[in-house]
XYZ file of C-alpha atoms in Angstrom:
646
model
C 117.296 48.310 45.568
C 117.952 52.179 45.034
C 115.729 54.337 43.115
C 116.780 56.688 40.249
C 115.294 59.284 42.481
C 118.438 58.739 44.803
C 120.495 60.694 42.596
C 118.611 63.467 42.309
C 118.404 64.173 45.718
C 122.082 65.438 46.316
C 121.656 68.009 43.473
C 118.785 69.030 45.010
C 120.790 69.746 48.177
C 123.514 71.329 46.153
C 121.053 73.504 44.343
C 119.262 74.737 47.242
C 122.145 75.839 49.602
C 121.701 79.443 49.054
C 117.959 79.255 47.866
C 116.513 77.398 50.661
C 117.449 76.915 54.134
C 116.066 73.350 55.051
C 118.441 71.434 52.971
C 120.972 70.135 55.106
C 124.731 69.708 54.756
C 124.617 66.176 56.435
C 121.795 65.214 53.856
C 124.161 65.933 50.929
C 127.008 63.926 52.617
C 124.409 61.008 53.254
C 123.228 60.852 49.916
C 126.442 61.294 48.142
C 127.445 58.232 50.128
C 124.949 56.447 48.469
C 125.555 56.996 45.125
C 128.429 54.818 44.740
C 125.884 51.561 45.467
C 122.500 52.718 43.838
C 121.046 51.082 41.170
C 118.226 51.335 38.711
C 115.126 49.391 39.718
C 114.789 47.500 36.233
C 118.138 46.963 34.752
C 120.286 47.601 37.667
C 122.169 50.567 35.807
C 124.999 51.996 38.137
C 124.173 55.396 38.967
C 125.949 58.476 38.049
C 127.576 60.306 40.631
C 126.818 64.030 40.296
C 129.770 66.524 40.556
C 129.571 69.189 42.654
C 129.573 72.708 40.752
C 130.544 76.059 42.337
C 128.791 77.781 39.305
C 125.696 76.233 39.921
C 123.972 78.421 42.617
C 125.143 81.083 40.578
C 123.688 80.425 37.140
C 120.512 78.942 38.347
C 119.369 81.189 41.425
C 117.600 83.544 39.153
C 115.113 80.589 38.318
C 114.074 80.190 41.795
C 111.335 82.697 42.916
C 110.400 81.095 46.065
C 109.879 83.335 49.243
C 112.082 81.381 51.233
C 115.064 82.042 49.058
C 116.647 84.804 50.979
C 114.974 84.514 54.489
C 117.629 82.152 55.935
C 120.127 85.001 56.298
C 117.827 87.593 57.461
C 116.161 85.008 60.101
C 119.785 83.578 61.082
C 120.864 87.307 61.881
C 117.930 88.216 63.846
C 117.996 84.873 65.706
C 121.570 85.496 66.653
C 120.511 88.561 68.416
C 117.350 87.075 69.946
C 118.919 84.232 71.940
C 120.930 86.791 73.970
C 117.561 88.118 74.860
C 115.227 86.815 77.943
C 112.614 84.817 76.166
C 109.802 86.725 78.021
C 111.204 89.977 76.344
C 110.715 88.629 73.224
C 107.588 89.976 71.186
C 105.234 87.722 69.174
C 107.093 88.626 65.799
C 110.552 87.473 67.389
C 109.053 84.157 68.935
C 107.718 83.180 65.539
C 111.289 84.084 63.824
C 112.605 81.791 66.666
C 110.287 78.840 66.312
C 110.709 79.136 62.472
C 114.512 78.707 62.745
C 114.139 76.064 65.061
C 111.769 74.193 63.097
C 114.637 74.839 59.999
C 117.145 73.328 62.124
C 115.260 70.424 63.370
C 114.324 69.579 59.274
C 117.805 69.575 58.613
C 119.049 67.250 61.330
C 116.464 64.891 60.665
C 117.800 61.261 59.888
C 114.845 59.119 59.293
C 111.679 59.496 57.003
C 109.750 59.595 60.016
C 111.565 62.522 61.877
C 111.424 64.406 58.517
C 107.568 64.106 58.194
C 107.040 65.066 61.816
C 109.080 68.227 61.397
C 107.557 69.039 58.228
C 103.793 68.911 59.884
C 104.947 71.315 62.480
C 106.100 73.378 59.694
C 102.822 73.478 58.011
C 101.471 75.546 60.628
C 104.394 78.132 60.838
C 105.060 78.318 57.079
C 103.203 79.632 53.959
C 102.311 76.973 51.891
C 104.684 78.366 48.902
C 107.565 78.219 51.346
C 107.163 74.424 51.651
C 107.780 73.270 47.873
C 111.066 71.950 48.447
C 110.701 70.446 51.678
C 107.769 68.428 50.286
C 110.264 67.676 47.222
C 112.932 66.492 49.620
C 110.565 64.170 51.782
C 109.241 62.656 48.410
C 112.658 62.088 47.081
C 113.463 60.175 50.172
C 110.423 58.407 50.318
C 110.866 57.312 46.392
C 114.299 56.046 47.202
C 113.199 54.190 50.171
C 110.391 52.542 47.837
C 108.342 51.360 50.576
C 105.289 53.894 50.158
C 105.084 55.373 46.579
C 101.561 56.637 47.262
C 102.757 58.458 49.920
C 105.870 59.896 47.882
C 103.414 60.518 45.156
C 101.211 62.827 47.558
C 104.349 64.603 48.656
C 105.354 65.169 44.900
C 102.005 66.408 43.882
C 102.424 68.839 46.738
C 105.616 70.179 45.395
C 104.301 70.562 42.234
C 101.513 72.621 43.283
C 104.092 75.152 44.457
C 106.972 74.800 42.091
C 104.777 74.956 39.011
C 103.290 78.261 39.269
C 103.514 81.413 37.038
C 104.798 79.556 34.013
C 108.541 79.736 35.825
C 110.401 76.876 34.966
C 113.331 75.854 37.425
C 115.632 72.627 38.264
C 113.312 71.826 41.423
C 110.434 71.711 38.965
C 112.223 69.243 36.657
C 113.356 67.131 39.538
C 109.255 67.295 41.023
C 108.435 65.885 37.559
C 111.150 63.402 37.616
C 109.989 62.392 40.934
C 106.214 62.104 39.685
C 107.602 59.918 36.737
C 109.440 57.522 39.121
C 106.293 57.095 41.489
C 104.094 56.823 38.728
C 106.259 53.988 37.346
C 106.547 52.305 40.813
C 102.601 52.122 40.811
C 102.446 50.720 37.145
C 100.974 53.990 35.554
C 103.272 53.854 32.929
C 101.432 56.355 30.471
C 101.351 59.103 33.407
C 104.996 58.571 34.271
C 105.974 58.910 30.592
C 104.052 62.336 30.512
C 105.696 63.856 33.674
C 109.312 62.187 32.645
C 108.752 63.776 28.963
C 107.881 67.317 30.491
C 111.001 67.068 32.767
C 113.129 66.439 29.697
C 111.582 69.410 27.997
C 111.971 71.678 31.312
C 115.629 70.947 31.328
C 116.020 71.734 27.734
C 114.507 75.052 28.000
C 116.571 75.666 30.904
C 119.613 75.313 29.145
C 118.431 77.090 25.942
C 117.506 80.066 27.794
C 120.573 80.214 29.873
C 119.026 79.971 33.005
C 121.365 76.872 33.745
C 124.543 75.592 32.217
C 124.892 72.028 31.012
C 126.930 71.159 34.197
C 124.023 71.678 36.234
C 121.356 69.951 34.449
C 123.170 67.135 33.791
C 122.684 64.804 36.963
C 119.016 65.561 36.602
C 118.738 64.778 33.049
C 120.657 61.445 33.873
C 117.998 60.360 36.421
C 115.052 61.351 33.745
C 116.955 59.401 31.008
C 117.193 56.160 32.971
C 113.234 56.683 34.269
C 112.404 57.183 30.658
C 114.264 53.812 29.620
C 112.416 52.020 32.751
C 108.923 53.111 31.654
C 109.364 52.765 27.963
C 110.882 49.083 28.599
C 107.934 48.522 30.603
C 105.698 49.733 27.977
C 107.369 47.268 25.660
C 108.822 50.166 23.663
C 112.404 48.777 23.924
C 113.835 50.542 20.805
C 112.702 53.937 22.119
C 114.083 52.915 25.676
C 117.539 51.975 24.513
C 117.670 55.511 22.822
C 117.338 56.954 26.651
C 119.763 54.764 27.876
C 122.408 55.437 25.302
C 121.768 58.983 26.369
C 122.455 58.396 29.877
C 125.680 56.749 28.885
C 126.679 59.689 27.125
C 125.727 62.009 30.127
C 128.087 59.639 32.217
C 130.912 60.049 29.575
C 130.673 63.616 30.324
C 130.919 63.270 33.955
C 133.080 60.475 34.768
C 136.800 59.587 34.300
C 137.153 57.644 30.778
C 138.270 54.311 32.547
C 135.939 54.853 35.402
C 134.402 51.738 36.576
C 131.114 53.034 36.413
C 131.310 53.695 32.754
C 132.441 50.128 32.507
C 129.113 48.787 33.939
C 127.126 51.190 32.063
C 128.741 50.125 28.804
C 127.669 46.530 29.821
C 124.123 47.962 30.378
C 123.789 49.146 26.844
C 125.031 46.031 25.461
C 122.752 43.932 27.397
C 119.798 46.115 26.202
C 121.049 45.628 22.682
C 120.788 41.890 23.161
C 117.395 41.956 24.354
C 116.008 43.040 21.171
C 118.590 40.917 19.160
C 121.128 43.368 17.939
C 124.093 41.607 18.581
C 126.153 43.231 15.964
C 125.368 46.711 18.027
C 125.971 44.961 21.367
C 129.460 43.779 20.516
C 131.567 47.219 20.894
C 129.656 48.139 24.289
C 130.496 44.756 25.710
C 134.108 45.129 24.418
C 134.602 48.340 25.832
C 133.064 47.207 29.182
C 135.650 44.192 29.250
C 138.645 46.593 28.399
C 137.701 49.083 31.401
C 136.937 46.312 33.965
C 140.320 44.603 32.848
C 142.222 47.614 33.349
C 140.807 48.837 36.469
C 139.847 45.524 38.361
C 142.264 42.758 36.500
C 141.565 39.724 34.415
C 140.353 37.752 37.351
C 137.834 40.221 38.547
C 133.749 39.196 38.898
C 133.143 42.137 36.542
C 135.436 41.010 33.965
C 133.865 37.181 34.586
C 130.343 38.982 33.639
C 131.421 40.901 30.570
C 132.717 37.588 29.288
C 129.587 35.669 29.926
C 127.710 38.427 27.996
C 130.142 38.473 25.241
C 129.658 34.724 24.801
C 125.741 35.636 24.403
C 126.797 38.084 21.945
C 129.003 35.950 19.998
C 126.598 33.149 20.099
C 123.869 35.490 18.684
C 126.404 36.222 15.805
C 126.734 32.500 15.256
C 130.600 32.671 16.128
C 130.011 29.809 18.570
C 133.638 28.912 19.076
C 134.524 32.550 20.236
C 131.444 32.224 22.445
C 132.810 29.139 24.012
C 136.279 30.418 24.417
C 134.612 33.446 26.362
C 132.503 31.264 28.392
C 135.477 29.028 29.331
C 137.395 32.309 30.709
C 134.261 33.149 32.674
C 134.015 30.198 34.124
C 137.511 30.081 35.643
C 136.987 33.429 37.271
C 133.529 32.448 38.506
C 134.968 29.245 40.064
C 137.814 31.251 42.033
C 135.446 33.328 43.343
C 132.930 30.657 44.476
C 130.074 32.297 42.753
C 128.151 28.807 42.619
C 125.038 29.899 41.009
C 126.758 31.941 38.350
C 129.065 29.326 37.655
C 126.164 26.640 37.238
C 124.583 28.820 34.777
C 127.474 29.484 32.774
C 128.059 25.557 32.485
C 124.633 25.435 30.943
C 125.475 28.490 28.557
C 128.570 26.450 27.651
C 126.356 23.135 27.162
C 124.176 25.096 24.717
C 127.130 26.276 22.971
C 128.401 23.044 22.286
C 125.115 21.992 20.924
C 125.096 24.873 18.507
C 128.723 23.615 17.413
C 127.157 20.111 17.013
C 129.069 18.748 19.767
C 126.072 16.779 21.142
C 127.619 13.951 23.421
C 129.977 16.332 24.912
C 126.940 18.715 25.653
C 125.049 15.641 27.264
C 127.953 14.862 29.433
C 128.340 18.323 30.488
C 124.766 18.656 31.598
C 125.040 15.255 33.379
C 127.942 16.603 35.563
C 125.799 19.868 36.121
C 122.446 18.335 37.060
C 123.956 16.895 40.068
C 124.558 20.268 41.580
C 120.767 21.391 41.462
C 118.141 20.936 43.933
C 115.242 18.737 42.611
C 112.902 21.492 42.186
C 115.022 24.037 41.111
C 114.442 26.446 37.700
C 118.055 25.479 37.004
C 117.567 21.745 37.151
C 114.523 22.346 34.700
C 116.855 24.376 32.237
C 119.259 21.660 32.220
C 116.519 19.115 31.206
C 115.525 21.466 28.426
C 119.290 21.826 27.159
C 119.196 17.981 27.446
C 116.311 17.633 25.544
C 117.934 20.257 22.735
C 120.834 17.750 22.168
C 118.658 14.536 22.140
C 116.577 16.306 19.566
C 119.522 16.960 17.405
C 120.201 13.309 17.576
C 116.835 12.342 16.632
C 116.250 10.618 20.289
C 112.663 12.012 20.322
C 111.419 9.625 23.118
C 114.190 10.704 25.483
C 113.818 14.096 24.613
C 110.339 14.091 25.335
C 110.995 12.805 28.722
C 113.419 15.416 29.443
C 111.036 18.240 28.597
C 108.306 16.146 30.849
C 110.668 16.577 33.880
C 111.236 20.290 33.078
C 107.621 20.790 32.659
C 106.813 19.485 35.764
C 109.051 21.517 37.959
C 108.115 24.569 35.930
C 104.550 24.139 36.571
C 105.182 24.639 40.029
C 106.634 28.221 39.594
C 104.378 29.994 37.312
C 102.959 32.237 40.038
C 106.354 33.002 41.697
C 108.453 33.223 38.410
C 106.134 33.977 35.800
C 108.627 35.548 33.258
C 111.311 33.119 33.640
C 108.600 30.023 33.210
C 107.342 31.506 30.261
C 110.725 31.864 28.515
C 111.269 28.232 29.419
C 108.059 27.465 28.090
C 108.838 29.083 25.001
C 112.007 27.013 24.351
C 110.140 23.938 25.331
C 107.404 24.501 22.468
C 110.337 25.065 20.022
C 111.413 21.626 20.585
C 108.067 20.310 20.207
C 108.111 22.098 17.033
C 111.215 20.477 16.061
C 109.459 16.779 16.785
C 106.670 17.992 14.581
C 104.424 17.730 17.985
C 102.619 20.932 16.617
C 99.516 20.632 18.955
C 101.730 20.290 22.051
C 103.527 23.395 20.914
C 100.511 25.333 20.519
C 98.803 24.283 23.890
C 101.925 25.328 25.651
C 102.340 28.708 23.834
C 98.877 29.678 24.702
C 99.403 28.778 28.252
C 102.426 31.015 28.241
C 100.260 34.024 26.508
C 98.132 33.658 29.421
C 100.954 34.173 31.847
C 102.528 37.122 29.924
C 99.383 39.211 28.973
C 99.024 39.923 32.909
C 102.525 41.485 32.769
C 102.625 45.226 31.213
C 106.493 45.060 30.951
C 106.498 41.605 28.720
C 104.395 43.048 25.909
C 107.453 42.334 23.441
C 107.033 38.610 24.731
C 103.578 38.561 24.058
C 103.967 39.789 20.613
C 106.480 37.070 20.114
C 104.333 34.234 21.430
C 101.492 35.440 19.331
C 103.631 35.438 16.210
C 104.608 31.693 16.676
C 101.036 30.508 17.557
C 99.778 32.236 14.462
C 102.711 30.634 12.266
C 102.170 27.328 13.626
C 98.327 27.436 13.124
C 98.821 28.687 9.773
C 101.469 25.896 9.126
C 98.775 23.228 10.404
C 95.853 24.348 8.509
C 94.153 26.622 11.015
C 94.276 29.690 8.633
C 91.467 31.608 9.969
C 92.395 31.053 13.500
C 95.955 32.383 12.720
C 94.911 35.666 11.625
C 94.128 37.200 14.698
C 97.272 35.892 16.538
C 99.238 37.454 13.395
C 97.780 40.682 13.323
C 98.354 41.136 17.431
C 101.825 40.090 17.191
C 102.483 42.659 14.020
C 101.211 45.478 16.309
C 103.105 44.353 19.423
C 106.230 43.903 17.945
C 106.332 47.372 16.018
C 105.563 48.957 19.558
C 108.508 46.956 21.115
C 111.081 46.586 18.484
C 110.191 49.468 16.115
C 108.362 49.113 12.717
C 111.419 48.103 10.762
C 112.545 45.249 13.001
C 112.824 42.214 10.904
C 110.766 40.072 13.279
C 108.105 42.278 12.038
C 108.708 41.529 8.485
C 108.342 37.776 9.376
C 105.112 38.370 10.953
C 103.834 40.072 7.910
C 105.070 37.668 5.702
C 103.047 34.789 7.294
C 99.934 37.059 7.499
C 100.168 37.645 3.747
C 100.416 33.804 2.978
C 97.411 33.360 5.297
C 95.262 36.266 3.638
C 96.303 34.280 -0.040
C 94.970 31.295 1.640
C 91.337 32.970 2.459
C 91.397 34.277 -1.165
C 92.264 37.849 0.221
C 94.925 38.926 -2.477
C 94.700 42.723 -2.010
C 95.113 42.342 1.990
C 98.072 39.959 1.104
C 99.517 42.177 -1.492
C 99.605 45.162 1.307
C 101.410 43.246 3.783
C 103.811 41.440 1.514
C 104.799 44.880 0.615
C 105.264 45.981 4.242
C 107.386 42.716 4.838
C 109.579 43.568 1.572
C 110.243 47.068 2.970
C 110.992 46.023 6.551
C 113.470 43.269 4.979
C 114.694 45.854 2.653
C 115.867 47.926 5.853
C 116.564 44.996 8.319
C 118.245 42.506 6.259
C 119.341 44.289 2.948
C 117.439 43.784 -0.344
C 119.697 40.931 -1.580
C 119.074 38.788 1.692
C 117.262 35.422 0.778
C 114.310 36.297 2.990
C 113.995 39.664 1.321
C 114.063 38.020 -1.975
C 111.383 35.845 -0.885
C 109.008 38.605 0.161
C 109.701 40.168 -3.136
C 108.485 37.033 -4.913
C 105.533 36.511 -2.498
C 104.662 40.199 -3.361
C 104.609 39.025 -7.277
C 102.494 36.169 -6.512
C 99.765 38.304 -4.863
C 99.755 40.734 -7.539
C 99.281 37.839 -10.078
C 96.273 36.399 -7.762
C 94.709 39.923 -8.431
C 95.166 40.235 -11.897
C 97.812 42.616 -11.845
C 100.372 41.004 -14.064
C 102.559 43.817 -14.969
C 103.172 44.549 -11.370
C 103.768 40.981 -10.635
C 106.394 40.637 -13.573
C 108.147 43.683 -12.208
C 108.363 42.085 -8.831
C 109.477 38.775 -9.953
C 112.186 40.643 -12.312
C 113.494 42.246 -9.126
C 113.716 38.856 -7.215
C 115.890 37.425 -10.154
C 118.266 40.332 -10.422
C 118.413 39.717 -6.519
C 119.155 35.905 -6.915
C 121.716 36.580 -9.650
C 123.653 38.286 -6.974
C 124.247 35.324 -4.919
C 126.121 33.488 -7.757
C 126.476 29.644 -8.008
C 125.015 29.207 -4.233
C 121.523 30.207 -5.690
C 121.429 28.229 -9.179
C 118.233 26.270 -8.192
C 116.282 29.436 -6.835
C 117.343 31.519 -9.641
C 116.199 28.771 -12.174
C 112.721 28.623 -10.131
C 112.329 32.349 -10.391
C 112.918 32.368 -14.020
C 110.093 29.779 -14.494
C 107.728 31.721 -12.561
C 108.559 34.961 -14.537
C 107.843 32.936 -17.969
C 104.523 31.761 -16.593
C 103.733 35.542 -15.495
C 104.459 36.436 -19.129
C 102.100 34.014 -20.641
C 99.394 34.991 -18.400
C 99.906 38.506 -19.029
C 99.776 37.791 -22.868
C 96.449 36.075 -22.329
C 98.141 32.415 -23.088
C 96.890 29.951 -20.565
C 97.697 26.100 -20.246
C 97.311 23.517 -17.617
C 100.817 23.439 -16.646
C 100.849 27.146 -15.815
C 97.235 26.772 -13.979
C 98.945 24.357 -11.605
C 101.918 27.060 -10.751
C 99.564 29.904 -9.630
C 96.535 28.754 -7.566
C 96.126 30.426 -4.215
C 96.242 27.429 -1.897
C 99.674 26.194 -3.646
C 101.200 29.752 -3.721
C 100.171 30.143 0.073
C 101.681 26.914 1.182
C 105.122 27.440 -0.779
C 105.160 30.724 1.271
C 104.643 29.146 4.471
C 107.023 26.032 4.096
C 109.766 27.434 2.354
C 110.196 30.152 5.191
C 109.561 27.341 7.987
C 113.594 27.229 8.941
C 114.429 30.729 8.835
C 110.742 31.634 10.521
C 111.979 29.136 13.412
C 115.457 30.553 13.833
C 113.954 34.178 13.953
C 111.347 33.108 16.591
C 113.808 31.214 18.513
C 116.095 34.288 18.702
C 112.927 36.622 19.675
C 112.672 34.359 22.913
C 116.280 34.227 23.831
């Protein structure tokens, strides 16, 4: 798979036509032809094809102080004279000029990385170190693009940096070298180093534009590569919200470069939609997916493979938005195209998606019949077969046929257990879904055991820290639900930190974790800690769900209970009154909740005035309060954690 560096290479060649003679026209042509097929190593983003700029050399040549910048013309003129002379008549200086010119031409004509390195080794004898910065960069980019020896690519990148990063002089080659260092460090899983180099590359490019050394057009192709590498690196570090911002920036750069209806823009819009789906922002994903669909329909027609992929993603988005009929419609349209193209693997997975959509619509028998047909198309040990049995179990659980559902899950687990080493991410995702089905059947010990097994797999994968946070949250919740409060707290605390890193501090999943953590603290008679995390939960849900969402109201009431447990009755009353006001906005649909909220408020007022009776004391004990907090949120928590693991 092509590296992002592949599109920095042509820009380097364009840039150095007048500033450094060792960049060949053939090399430009070669890498330009690769741009149409190059893809990003993590998410498969289609790469931007930088447009040639005639102004590029004029506006940026001032930033290059390399000794070799104007030597080519002088050497060529001298060499043209020398070739007419008898070699025996050449002076030592003239022979050196001739040798250098021959090495330049040999480097230019080198087709493979081995040839380039061989010529470079000869150049090291004839050229000064400061003249070899750009050849090092070019070799490093080529190595990074091929992806077979990141250590060697890193070595050449460091050599280039030693030459180009001198005297506080900023340049495009310096930015490209920093981007290369970021890319190679990413390949070596040195994500923190990668992030440092890429952030510096970003700053260098910004300064080049601001001080007028380069125009936006000159910087844009390199900046695009930097943004994609930042997206990859932050994704690998679990910082998905930040990664999405970089991906959005790369799309904006493409929109400035490509035609409005370009096929590449269609795919880039789909990439952004997929990134939003990955962090469960289905509403934000929808317009990007629809735009991708419009572009691909206009450019490729209704029956193209790209349109089929767009429709399948659209089905996932509509499922996330709980618009299941629309989801099924898009899935069926996608299936028709995939079938026509003979894409059996994609078609099979679309059929599994369709069965899951039928389950969401309550059409369980129809889903089971779909799966019975599809399972016959799979191998006995295939992951797809395991997923079919998981979906079958889901349908059977909804029909309360728990024994049959368990048998399906046993078959799926048996297949998946053999693939833990070869496909850890896919297996972990399947285990998470199986554990949720065990929860549905109230088999909590089995669910917890499988989730802990999943954690052990995911913790070894740096790029899956968001999943580690999600699984930790579920383990903590299940332990809390089954009475293992003390054991639940470390899982919930760890989950809160990881999910904040991955999804942002205001994501609703973080709010749910804090809500459960507060319940655990109350259970252990730590009301001050409970009040603190309940306050966090309420603030997060105010932002992510809105102040009138039922879960936000519950967080507000939980905060009231925590303050009551601390004896801070006035604060407890204030938050309970806010909860009542929010319930009133729900109208007739929340009559029972409003009645209960008024009852709690009256009890708080009695407690605040020093009036106490037996009934009131039954309403406010810590154990009962925490149990109510957990149990009342079970269904919403189950839905939230399920979505986190899709």
